[in-house]
XYZ file of C-alpha atoms in Angstrom:
733
model
C -14.872 14.947 22.475
C -12.904 16.042 19.437
C -9.618 14.156 19.221
C -8.042 16.044 16.301
C -8.802 18.659 13.644
C -7.238 18.894 10.168
C -7.483 22.157 8.205
C -6.154 22.377 4.648
C -6.965 23.975 1.305
C -9.011 26.647 3.071
C -8.192 30.397 3.320
C -4.543 30.721 4.493
C -4.090 26.942 4.908
C -2.318 25.325 1.951
C -2.519 21.751 0.668
C -0.329 20.535 3.548
C -2.464 22.353 6.078
C -2.246 21.832 9.828
C -3.225 19.088 12.250
C -4.320 19.963 15.772
C -3.753 16.636 17.489
C -4.264 15.307 21.016
C -6.999 17.772 21.923
C -7.887 17.728 25.625
C -10.865 18.991 27.624
C -9.416 22.537 27.610
C -7.475 23.807 24.574
C -5.880 27.234 24.046
C -4.804 28.397 20.587
C -3.016 31.745 20.520
C -2.504 33.626 17.265
C -2.181 37.193 16.068
C -4.972 38.684 13.965
C -4.976 37.238 10.454
C -3.223 33.976 11.324
C -6.279 31.792 10.562
C -8.190 31.434 13.851
C -11.560 32.354 12.330
C -11.119 29.729 9.576
C -10.791 27.081 12.288
C -13.890 28.274 14.173
C -15.954 28.637 10.969
C -15.074 25.085 9.951
C -16.020 23.712 13.376
C -19.308 25.643 13.198
C -20.161 24.226 9.761
C -17.947 21.248 8.842
C -20.328 20.201 6.036
C -19.653 23.388 4.041
C -18.183 22.357 0.671
C -15.319 24.852 0.987
C -14.006 22.699 3.843
C -14.137 19.440 1.893
C -10.450 18.715 2.651
C -10.821 19.459 6.376
C -11.538 16.744 8.929
C -12.749 16.235 12.501
C -11.763 13.032 14.304
C -14.041 12.192 17.240
C -12.846 10.333 20.288
C -14.480 6.886 20.325
C -16.184 7.892 17.064
C -19.006 9.564 19.003
C -19.818 13.085 17.661
C -21.541 15.666 19.853
C -22.952 19.133 19.207
C -20.466 21.997 18.642
C -21.410 25.561 19.656
C -19.160 28.230 18.153
C -18.797 31.829 19.290
C -17.052 33.983 16.679
C -17.643 36.972 14.429
C -20.163 35.025 12.340
C -22.145 34.133 15.475
C -22.300 37.849 16.398
C -23.346 38.813 12.853
C -25.977 36.077 12.643
C -27.579 37.070 15.952
C -27.197 40.856 15.637
C -27.788 41.331 11.922
C -30.806 42.911 10.292
C -33.433 41.131 12.389
C -34.374 42.687 15.727
C -35.231 39.376 17.419
C -33.077 36.623 18.932
C -34.195 32.979 19.126
C -35.167 32.074 22.664
C -32.873 29.832 24.690
C -34.593 27.160 26.719
C -33.128 26.321 30.128
C -34.552 24.795 33.275
C -37.325 27.117 34.502
C -39.326 27.003 37.708
C -38.464 23.442 38.507
C -38.730 22.071 42.019
C -35.719 20.594 43.739
C -37.254 17.139 43.368
C -37.816 17.673 39.628
C -34.254 18.833 39.077
C -32.887 15.932 41.120
C -34.997 13.529 39.072
C -33.637 14.993 35.832
C -30.062 14.898 37.153
C -30.498 11.282 38.201
C -31.775 10.410 34.740
C -28.885 12.312 33.168
C -26.459 10.314 35.319
C -28.110 7.125 34.076
C -27.878 8.491 30.549
C -24.140 9.240 30.952
C -23.490 5.857 32.535
C -25.180 4.028 29.669
C -23.224 6.132 27.157
C -20.001 5.062 28.864
C -21.135 1.434 28.769
C -21.944 1.796 25.078
C -18.511 3.317 24.424
C -16.819 0.415 26.246
C -18.894 -2.093 24.297
C -18.008 -0.295 21.044
C -14.355 -0.314 22.055
C -14.537 -4.089 22.653
C -16.480 -4.447 19.394
C -13.790 -2.514 17.525
C -10.986 -4.587 19.094
C -12.729 -7.896 18.347
C -13.435 -6.730 14.808
C -9.752 -5.867 14.346
C -8.755 -9.282 15.740
C -11.099 -10.917 13.238
C -9.763 -8.761 10.397
C -6.192 -9.644 11.433
C -6.965 -13.365 11.376
C -8.802 -13.028 8.043
C -5.782 -11.197 6.684
C -3.512 -13.993 7.975
C -5.688 -16.508 6.118
C -5.583 -14.376 2.989
C -1.762 -14.207 3.116
C -1.471 -17.964 3.694
C -3.771 -18.742 0.763
C -1.774 -16.393 -1.439
C 1.689 -17.631 -0.449
C 0.901 -21.355 -0.213
C -1.491 -21.860 -3.136
C -1.503 -18.942 -5.552
C 2.267 -18.588 -5.704
C 2.829 -22.353 -5.937
C 0.423 -22.897 -8.857
C 0.547 -19.466 -10.480
C 2.513 -20.631 -13.530
C 0.575 -23.885 -14.014
C -2.984 -22.625 -13.474
C -2.764 -18.929 -14.329
C -5.762 -19.163 -16.691
C -7.909 -20.669 -13.919
C -6.944 -17.750 -11.659
C -8.327 -15.177 -14.084
C -10.552 -12.828 -12.074
C -8.885 -13.934 -8.822
C -5.403 -12.499 -9.228
C -5.684 -10.198 -6.218
C -5.277 -11.444 -2.669
C -8.818 -10.572 -1.622
C -10.507 -12.051 -4.695
C -8.344 -15.198 -4.543
C -9.243 -15.759 -0.895
C -12.934 -15.091 -1.556
C -13.014 -17.602 -4.438
C -11.099 -20.276 -2.542
C -13.329 -19.987 0.553
C -16.376 -20.275 -1.705
C -14.973 -23.454 -3.258
C -14.083 -24.933 0.149
C -17.684 -24.462 1.261
C -19.018 -26.166 -1.894
C -19.056 -29.896 -2.614
C -17.906 -31.345 -5.928
C -17.368 -34.720 -7.547
C -14.180 -36.804 -7.447
C -10.879 -34.962 -7.450
C -8.399 -35.077 -10.319
C -4.710 -35.519 -9.524
C -2.403 -32.531 -9.665
C -0.279 -34.068 -12.418
C -3.330 -34.757 -14.570
C -4.545 -31.212 -14.009
C -1.169 -29.835 -15.041
C -1.138 -32.051 -18.125
C -4.603 -30.899 -19.165
C -3.731 -27.291 -18.354
C -0.784 -27.419 -20.765
C -3.242 -28.257 -23.544
C -6.289 -26.242 -22.622
C -4.613 -23.129 -21.228
C -2.070 -22.915 -24.027
C -2.652 -22.245 -27.714
C -6.016 -23.758 -28.728
C -5.107 -27.362 -29.674
C -5.445 -29.101 -33.052
C -6.654 -32.668 -33.564
C -4.003 -35.447 -33.611
C -4.208 -38.454 -35.969
C -4.327 -41.830 -34.253
C -1.453 -44.298 -34.768
C -2.426 -47.544 -36.570
C -2.140 -50.834 -34.670
C -0.077 -53.405 -36.617
C -1.312 -56.916 -37.386
C 1.559 -59.139 -36.276
C -0.218 -62.453 -36.841
C 1.781 -63.271 -40.009
C 5.084 -62.868 -38.222
C 3.880 -64.814 -35.190
C 2.578 -67.654 -37.388
C 5.986 -67.990 -39.056
C 7.693 -67.937 -35.667
C 5.344 -70.610 -34.296
C 5.679 -73.061 -37.263
C 6.960 -76.472 -36.050
C 9.091 -76.783 -39.144
C 11.901 -75.009 -37.353
C 12.264 -77.994 -35.044
C 11.694 -80.617 -37.799
C 14.696 -82.616 -39.045
C 14.280 -82.461 -42.822
C 16.093 -85.429 -44.491
C 15.521 -87.875 -47.401
C 13.816 -91.264 -47.487
C 15.079 -93.778 -44.998
C 14.314 -97.073 -46.866
C 17.043 -96.829 -49.502
C 20.438 -98.524 -49.344
C 22.160 -95.118 -49.303
C 19.909 -93.834 -46.520
C 21.680 -95.772 -43.820
C 25.073 -94.480 -44.878
C 23.814 -90.843 -45.023
C 22.190 -91.302 -41.649
C 25.303 -92.891 -40.101
C 27.482 -90.149 -41.501
C 24.828 -87.515 -40.632
C 25.610 -85.798 -43.874
C 22.229 -85.279 -45.410
C 22.703 -81.504 -45.652
C 26.196 -82.011 -47.129
C 24.883 -84.441 -49.757
C 21.943 -82.154 -50.590
C 24.279 -79.238 -51.147
C 26.511 -81.418 -53.362
C 23.585 -82.360 -55.559
C 23.558 -78.947 -57.021
C 27.055 -79.524 -58.391
C 26.239 -82.806 -60.226
C 25.673 -82.134 -63.882
C 22.960 -84.094 -65.591
C 25.390 -85.862 -68.006
C 28.492 -85.758 -65.831
C 29.734 -88.862 -64.002
C 32.352 -86.982 -61.922
C 31.630 -86.839 -58.221
C 31.721 -83.205 -56.938
C 33.222 -84.471 -53.700
C 35.929 -87.031 -54.667
C 36.224 -86.019 -58.317
C 36.070 -89.675 -59.412
C 33.939 -91.169 -62.134
C 31.516 -92.613 -59.609
C 28.250 -90.842 -60.458
C 26.264 -93.340 -62.330
C 22.738 -92.968 -63.604
C 21.654 -95.414 -60.956
C 23.270 -93.325 -58.207
C 21.621 -90.173 -59.555
C 18.279 -91.917 -59.473
C 18.832 -93.010 -55.884
C 19.775 -89.419 -54.836
C 16.662 -88.074 -56.476
C 14.640 -90.761 -54.811
C 16.298 -89.997 -51.430
C 15.511 -86.251 -51.677
C 11.926 -86.903 -52.576
C 8.879 -84.662 -52.972
C 8.319 -84.398 -49.208
C 11.838 -83.104 -48.697
C 11.472 -80.591 -51.514
C 8.143 -79.298 -50.194
C 9.620 -78.782 -46.735
C 12.533 -76.870 -48.195
C 10.131 -74.746 -50.213
C 8.138 -73.975 -47.051
C 11.344 -72.774 -45.383
C 12.147 -70.573 -48.353
C 8.622 -69.138 -48.403
C 8.842 -68.425 -44.669
C 12.122 -66.624 -45.287
C 10.650 -64.416 -47.992
C 7.440 -63.685 -46.081
C 9.302 -63.002 -42.854
C 11.609 -60.619 -44.678
C 8.710 -58.723 -46.265
C 6.634 -58.593 -43.094
C 9.518 -57.415 -40.902
C 10.749 -54.918 -43.488
C 7.267 -53.445 -43.663
C 7.017 -53.463 -39.859
C 10.360 -51.718 -39.328
C 9.639 -49.165 -42.035
C 6.280 -48.259 -40.507
C 7.686 -48.129 -36.998
C 10.461 -45.815 -38.233
C 7.826 -43.543 -39.773
C 5.901 -43.462 -36.475
C 9.090 -42.604 -34.613
C 9.983 -39.815 -37.047
C 6.465 -38.341 -36.797
C 7.239 -37.498 -33.130
C 3.662 -37.967 -32.042
C 3.348 -35.964 -28.762
C 1.258 -38.633 -27.080
C 3.684 -41.511 -27.786
C 6.338 -42.440 -25.256
C 9.163 -41.805 -27.667
C 12.059 -43.122 -25.620
C 10.441 -46.492 -24.866
C 9.248 -46.784 -28.458
C 12.756 -46.132 -29.823
C 14.330 -48.676 -27.472
C 11.896 -51.418 -28.494
C 12.319 -50.577 -32.186
C 16.109 -50.956 -31.970
C 15.702 -54.233 -30.105
C 13.255 -55.484 -32.771
C 15.678 -54.674 -35.569
C 18.404 -56.663 -33.818
C 16.116 -59.646 -33.207
C 14.855 -59.626 -36.802
C 18.425 -59.866 -38.117
C 19.078 -62.764 -35.759
C 15.901 -64.583 -36.862
C 16.774 -64.080 -40.529
C 20.221 -65.627 -39.958
C 18.592 -68.602 -38.230
C 16.144 -69.093 -41.136
C 18.996 -69.033 -43.679
C 20.883 -71.516 -41.550
C 17.859 -73.843 -41.446
C 17.450 -73.754 -45.203
C 21.130 -74.464 -45.620
C 21.177 -77.231 -43.028
C 17.616 -78.464 -43.022
C 18.395 -81.470 -40.859
C 19.125 -79.160 -37.935
C 16.476 -77.929 -35.573
C 16.657 -74.200 -34.716
C 15.028 -71.846 -32.218
C 13.319 -68.785 -33.681
C 13.467 -65.739 -31.352
C 9.897 -64.585 -30.912
C 9.013 -60.972 -31.579
C 5.632 -61.450 -29.937
C 6.383 -59.732 -26.615
C 8.135 -56.822 -28.308
C 5.331 -56.408 -30.816
C 2.803 -56.463 -27.991
C 4.800 -53.796 -26.183
C 4.896 -51.724 -29.356
C 1.165 -52.102 -29.814
C 0.540 -51.277 -26.142
C 2.529 -48.059 -26.474
C 0.524 -47.226 -29.581
C -2.759 -48.044 -27.834
C -1.776 -45.869 -24.841
C -0.899 -43.048 -27.189
C -4.195 -43.493 -29.051
C -6.087 -43.343 -25.756
C -4.429 -39.992 -25.002
C -4.999 -38.889 -28.581
C -8.667 -39.782 -28.251
C -8.941 -37.751 -25.026
C -7.052 -34.909 -26.672
C -9.330 -34.961 -29.698
C -12.394 -34.959 -27.443
C -10.985 -31.845 -25.799
C -10.449 -30.291 -29.211
C -14.015 -31.124 -30.217
C -15.434 -29.553 -27.022
C -12.710 -27.127 -26.019
C -14.770 -24.545 -24.069
C -16.587 -27.185 -22.049
C -13.331 -28.930 -21.239
C -11.784 -25.614 -20.234
C -14.672 -24.844 -17.908
C -14.539 -28.354 -16.423
C -10.786 -28.070 -15.932
C -11.104 -24.751 -14.084
C -13.746 -26.295 -11.809
C -11.446 -29.264 -11.171
C -8.483 -26.995 -10.414
C -10.450 -24.973 -7.844
C -11.817 -28.149 -6.309
C -8.286 -29.515 -6.062
C -7.064 -26.263 -4.433
C -10.057 -26.251 -2.083
C -9.238 -29.781 -0.954
C -5.602 -28.843 -0.334
C -6.514 -25.618 1.484
C -9.362 -26.982 3.596
C -7.180 -27.856 6.599
C -5.555 -24.404 6.679
C -8.980 -22.808 6.264
C -10.618 -24.799 9.052
C -7.790 -23.951 11.444
C -8.102 -20.196 10.824
C -11.866 -20.191 10.370
C -12.467 -21.624 13.839
C -10.854 -18.506 15.296
C -12.628 -16.228 12.819
C -15.965 -17.814 13.719
C -15.198 -17.289 17.395
C -14.455 -13.632 16.781
C -17.664 -13.271 14.741
C -19.707 -14.762 17.573
C -18.123 -12.219 19.907
C -18.910 -9.407 17.449
C -22.529 -10.560 17.113
C -22.933 -10.720 20.880
C -21.387 -7.258 21.353
C -23.646 -5.833 18.625
C -26.644 -7.363 20.382
C -25.591 -5.754 23.662
C -24.880 -2.405 21.950
C -28.348 -2.452 20.355
C -29.851 -3.318 23.719
C -27.996 -0.474 25.434
C -28.799 1.959 22.620
C -32.480 1.187 23.061
C -32.101 1.700 26.804
C -30.267 4.977 26.181
C -32.984 6.158 23.805
C -35.636 5.272 26.362
C -33.915 7.318 29.094
C -33.345 10.182 26.658
C -37.057 10.220 25.863
C -37.845 10.267 29.592
C -35.540 13.267 30.110
C -37.049 15.081 27.132
C -40.515 14.454 28.533
C -39.470 15.734 31.976
C -37.908 18.840 30.379
C -41.061 19.691 28.460
C -42.809 20.641 31.649
C -39.986 22.533 33.336
C -37.976 24.206 30.544
C -38.529 27.861 29.739
C -36.862 30.775 27.974
C -37.661 33.142 30.879
C -34.676 32.055 33.033
C -32.388 33.059 30.166
C -34.005 36.512 30.046
C -33.637 36.903 33.784
C -30.014 35.733 33.855
C -28.852 37.971 30.975
C -30.584 41.040 32.482
C -29.111 40.253 35.899
C -25.612 40.126 34.472
C -26.138 43.302 32.426
C -27.184 45.224 35.539
C -24.426 43.757 37.673
C -21.885 45.056 35.141
C -23.538 48.541 34.902
C -25.222 48.102 31.521
C -28.393 49.867 32.680
C -29.689 51.658 29.601
C -31.049 48.541 27.834
C -32.314 45.067 28.652
C -33.438 41.871 26.948
C -37.127 40.915 27.012
C -39.341 38.234 25.503
C -40.608 39.261 22.106
C -44.286 39.505 21.311
C -43.592 36.626 18.973
C -43.448 33.566 21.179
C -40.034 31.968 21.555
C -37.912 35.061 20.674
C -36.059 37.880 22.506
C -35.535 41.512 21.673
C -33.259 44.212 23.122
C -35.135 47.222 24.437
C -34.258 50.689 25.750
C -35.762 52.046 28.948
C -38.321 53.985 26.894
C -39.502 50.781 25.197
C -37.800 51.324 21.820
C -35.578 48.720 20.167
C -31.906 49.110 21.133
C -30.384 46.638 18.729
C -29.451 49.144 16.017
C -27.982 51.703 18.437
C -25.726 49.460 20.522
C -21.992 50.174 20.478
C -19.621 47.487 19.211
C -18.540 46.752 22.776
C -22.153 46.438 23.939
C -23.014 44.138 21.020
C -20.008 41.949 21.747
C -20.816 41.722 25.450
C -24.538 40.947 25.141
C -23.842 38.457 22.347
C -21.366 36.665 24.562
C -23.884 36.606 27.441
C -26.426 35.148 25.024
C -23.859 32.525 23.930
C -23.196 31.593 27.567
C -26.873 30.954 28.119
C -27.047 28.973 24.882
C -24.144 26.833 26.132
C -26.254 25.910 29.174
C -29.538 25.466 27.284
C -30.745 25.101 23.702
C -32.927 26.689 21.041
C -35.101 23.552 21.060
C -36.498 22.123 24.293
C -35.397 18.608 23.411
C -31.728 19.654 23.036
C -31.276 21.004 26.571
C -29.994 17.676 27.884
C -27.390 16.993 25.200
C -23.633 17.275 25.691
C -21.856 20.000 23.754
C -18.446 21.401 22.837
C -17.721 25.144 22.996
C -15.459 26.877 20.496
C -14.780 30.488 21.554
C -12.967 32.720 19.073
C -11.800 36.132 20.423
C -14.745 37.036 22.701
C -13.030 40.246 23.926
C -12.829 42.317 20.731
C -14.108 45.884 21.191
C -14.345 45.510 24.973
C -12.820 47.871 27.531
C -10.523 46.495 30.205
C -13.274 46.173 32.842
C -15.564 44.123 30.604
C -12.582 42.107 29.370
C -11.952 41.098 32.985
C -15.649 40.164 33.405
C -15.642 37.996 30.271
C -12.400 36.369 31.448
C -14.047 35.535 34.755
C -17.094 34.030 33.034
C -14.918 31.897 30.730
C -12.797 30.728 33.664
C -15.981 29.559 35.370
C -16.862 27.549 32.261
C -13.386 26.005 32.238
C -13.624 25.184 35.923
C -16.926 23.332 35.406
C -15.531 21.364 32.469
C -12.544 20.261 34.547
C -14.933 19.166 37.322
C -17.169 17.360 34.758
C -20.101 19.524 35.910
C -22.805 20.294 33.360
C -23.224 19.404 29.706
C -20.093 21.120 28.338
C -17.471 18.432 27.693
C -14.736 20.347 25.862
C -13.620 23.940 25.197
C -11.445 25.204 22.349
C -10.350 28.803 22.996
C -8.827 30.934 20.207
C -7.509 34.440 20.961
C -4.985 37.081 19.977
C -5.216 38.970 23.281
C -2.253 38.166 25.554
C -3.939 39.505 28.703
C -7.135 37.548 28.064
C -5.089 34.411 27.311
C -3.172 34.781 30.578
C -6.356 35.313 32.560
C -8.386 32.385 31.223
C -5.446 29.935 31.167
C -4.445 30.708 34.776
C -4.996 27.634 36.974
C -3.670 28.682 40.387
C -0.482 30.077 41.878
C 0.978 26.633 42.468
C -0.148 24.776 39.331
C 1.584 25.562 36.050
C 0.526 22.526 34.026
C -2.627 20.428 33.855
C -3.253 17.061 32.202
C -6.623 18.285 30.893
C -5.116 21.297 29.086
C -3.071 21.735 25.883
C -1.624 24.858 24.189
C -0.786 25.872 20.615
C 0.535 28.978 18.837
C -0.862 29.783 15.382
C 1.371 31.745 12.973
C 1.302 32.920 9.377
C 4.436 33.098 7.243
C 4.416 34.009 3.540
C 0.596 34.015 3.579
C 0.481 30.429 4.877
C -0.734 29.464 8.340
C 1.115 26.972 10.533
C 0.701 25.749 14.099
C 3.122 24.758 16.842
C 2.055 22.529 19.759
C 3.272 23.118 23.317
C 1.206 20.366 24.983
C 0.779 21.160 28.714
C 3.305 24.019 28.778
C 1.709 27.465 28.440
C 3.864 29.444 25.955
C 2.116 32.788 26.680
C 3.176 34.480 29.912
C 3.141 38.169 28.953
C 3.163 40.212 25.775
C 6.835 41.022 26.290
C 7.721 37.388 26.848
C 5.656 36.516 23.785
C 7.858 38.787 21.672
C 10.930 36.880 22.823
C 9.137 33.589 22.186
C 8.534 34.713 18.605
C 12.225 35.526 18.302
C 13.145 32.036 19.493
C 10.910 30.647 16.720
C 12.555 32.882 14.089
C 12.518 30.172 11.404
C 8.719 29.969 11.578
C 7.961 33.665 10.989
C 8.481 35.965 8.011
C 11.334 38.470 7.811
C 8.872 41.373 8.183
C 7.435 39.844 11.362
C 10.990 39.246 12.596
C 11.962 42.896 12.105
C 8.780 44.058 13.779
C 9.356 41.724 16.745
C 12.899 43.021 17.264
C 11.619 46.586 16.947
C 9.004 46.062 19.666
C 11.548 44.500 22.045
C 13.973 47.411 21.571
C 11.164 49.891 21.972
C 9.887 48.289 25.213
C 13.208 47.530 26.860
C 15.493 50.366 25.769
C 13.214 53.270 24.832
C 10.494 52.968 27.493
C 12.309 51.335 30.394
C 15.959 52.233 29.769
C 15.369 55.686 28.261
C 18.026 55.113 25.632
C 17.917 57.406 22.630
C 18.725 56.307 19.080
C 22.192 57.813 18.906
C 23.286 56.180 22.133
C 22.250 52.754 20.823
C 23.760 53.318 17.339
C 27.024 54.711 18.660
C 27.576 51.630 20.805
C 28.648 49.922 17.526
C 32.144 50.431 16.092
C 31.490 48.731 12.740
C 29.875 51.054 10.165
C 27.822 48.280 8.502
C 26.425 47.169 11.865
C 25.563 50.815 12.624
C 23.582 51.042 9.347
C 21.659 47.832 10.094
C 21.001 49.037 13.645
C 19.763 52.358 12.292
C 17.359 50.528 9.962
C 15.888 48.712 12.973
C 15.533 51.948 14.917
C 13.940 53.658 11.938
C 11.059 51.251 12.307
C 10.684 52.554 15.845
C 10.681 56.155 14.727
C 8.188 55.218 11.989
C 10.187 57.059 9.322
C 9.694 60.483 10.923
C 13.224 61.694 10.380
C 15.177 58.770 8.932
C 15.335 57.082 5.551
C 17.260 53.790 5.907
C 19.488 52.341 3.238
C 17.436 50.341 0.696
C 19.965 47.548 0.926
C 18.752 46.788 4.427
C 15.081 47.746 4.094
C 14.506 45.250 1.256
C 15.699 42.461 3.476
C 16.129 39.063 1.834
C 16.136 35.840 3.797
C 19.923 35.717 3.920
C 19.961 39.094 5.761
C 17.994 37.658 8.709
C 21.165 36.556 10.464
C 22.691 40.041 10.121
C 19.657 41.605 11.769
C 19.689 39.017 14.527
C 23.420 39.468 15.079
C 23.120 43.262 15.337
C 20.069 42.859 17.597
C 22.136 40.719 19.982
C 25.042 43.167 19.805
C 22.755 46.008 20.889
C 22.373 44.199 24.231
C 26.042 43.302 24.287
C 27.364 46.835 23.602
C 24.914 48.387 26.068
C 25.990 45.882 28.773
C 22.572 44.167 28.848
C 23.680 40.834 27.358
C 22.521 39.083 30.552
C 18.927 40.134 29.836
C 19.240 38.891 26.256
C 20.547 35.507 27.393
C 17.837 35.195 30.033
C 15.011 35.944 27.604
C 16.468 33.680 24.907
C 16.994 30.847 27.396
C 20.790 30.825 26.948
C 22.777 29.530 29.910
C 25.691 31.749 30.975
C 28.915 30.082 32.040
């Protein structure tokens, strides 16, 4: 069945259009002539026409079936220039057993269709469950991984910056196997280089040779007690007094020709004493002192050079060097060097003392280790610079592998459910295919059975029987000489098609349509379900034939409600109130039916609109319809509103109440109200003896309320306000 119809951008339907929703088995659409009924029926007859490209049909369960449309175009197509009608195949001279066999097969066919629909419904539900779970996975991937690493790995996400593409890429990576993972921190570090501005090469930091400094530090001379000869008579005294350093310092103050002692200032320095001092501080002593002095000078040069170079390295701010550690060690080195230099000076001054030289070895090793670490990073960096594109590609692979490893647990959890749903979908598709094949097999059996028992003759017989039963005796329908066609023939054997009245054409065309609804132009199509769309089948018919057509349509509706036959749905469009009342009548006790829905189609300012009434029939009589239009005053044009009020006044006051114009007008005391009332009544008199004031004839939208107010006052001043309230549905208190 059709579930809904959308009509827009066609004829009187604008870009907003209309939607006819919640269609049932039986559907009645009432609308005056020109409101857009034929556009609806033409679209349903030929939905593929390009002029209806913005119109849509939604099928229940997504299962389309054949639509047969009766409207003006159907009449023109079948009663145009050609004198022949295509034959309609229906069941011919079939035995009871043959018909029962076909019916049984059709029941099997319907049952399998229902099974297929249920399977498709389950398939659709399972597919939605799978899509929901896949969407959950997509959202988790996006929120947990993309958002977390978006700033760090944005370059790696190029081409996967949408939720769907990101999920697709990540699932692909999870299902692949790669080499060892790289840590997140290392990936981020590399990403800063590779994903930023293309890097430049960095010069390596030289490693310093600290052997000279270490050799000085390790010399045993620092622990050696440097004194003079011990076999002289003055040696014992110097040793007892432990004043070797004091005496050595005093030597510098003894002039070569001066006998005055620099210590006691007495004339005690004899040539012999000078010779003994020189002998005491012999060559060995002097050499040792010279070694100390050389160590001092070398140490000073080596450490000055070291500190200067280390300061230069620090100031270069090499990005790969751990600057804070380097600076701390450098400051510590400078302090230690000063301390060592003081100790060396002290040793030279007091050579008999042993001193401890603070070793710079550990600090220099730490410095060199920092430099080596930096050079390792520099080397890696420079390799990246040398092969930037390859490194970039490798980094992106590593990033996705890292993400895949992190996301694998989330993926496996969701994918187990997704896989389960997919298995269910596959199984349902297998069953659907199996049932479709079974359905096709039964359909072929029915077609084969029909070939032998279908005929166009029963259609001829049925149409002629109905024509005679309704007193159409001066023509009949017969099989044409050309096999498979009909023609309409007078009693004298001449063709009657060109001489039929409009009423006769309408009636015989409708009878032909009824037979077509039960059969088909092609033998194979007789068994198929169909939908009927009937658009104003009672035009140009007298009241007797209108009643006959109403009876035939009611029989169709009755069969659809009982699920008898191949017709599954009817959409009825009409402007005739009497016909609408007749065909929509259920029984004297039933006013509403779950299988039936109603609509009213209107046109305001050249644009069609539709109002749904669901199970409540809005059309009771033509007079009641006028009041219904008045209740919906906001949905109709001002001209239609005036005309509606005119018809009500004409029916109620002029025909039934026998009120004349003056009596109605004079019931008003206010002159302006009298003028507006007169303009309404002038419509009734059709301008025969009254020319209304232009102010009220050219009614703008803001004058609607004045018309409505005067219309109500007509009933009020003539003491018929109770009728007004009743028809407008206003409760009186």
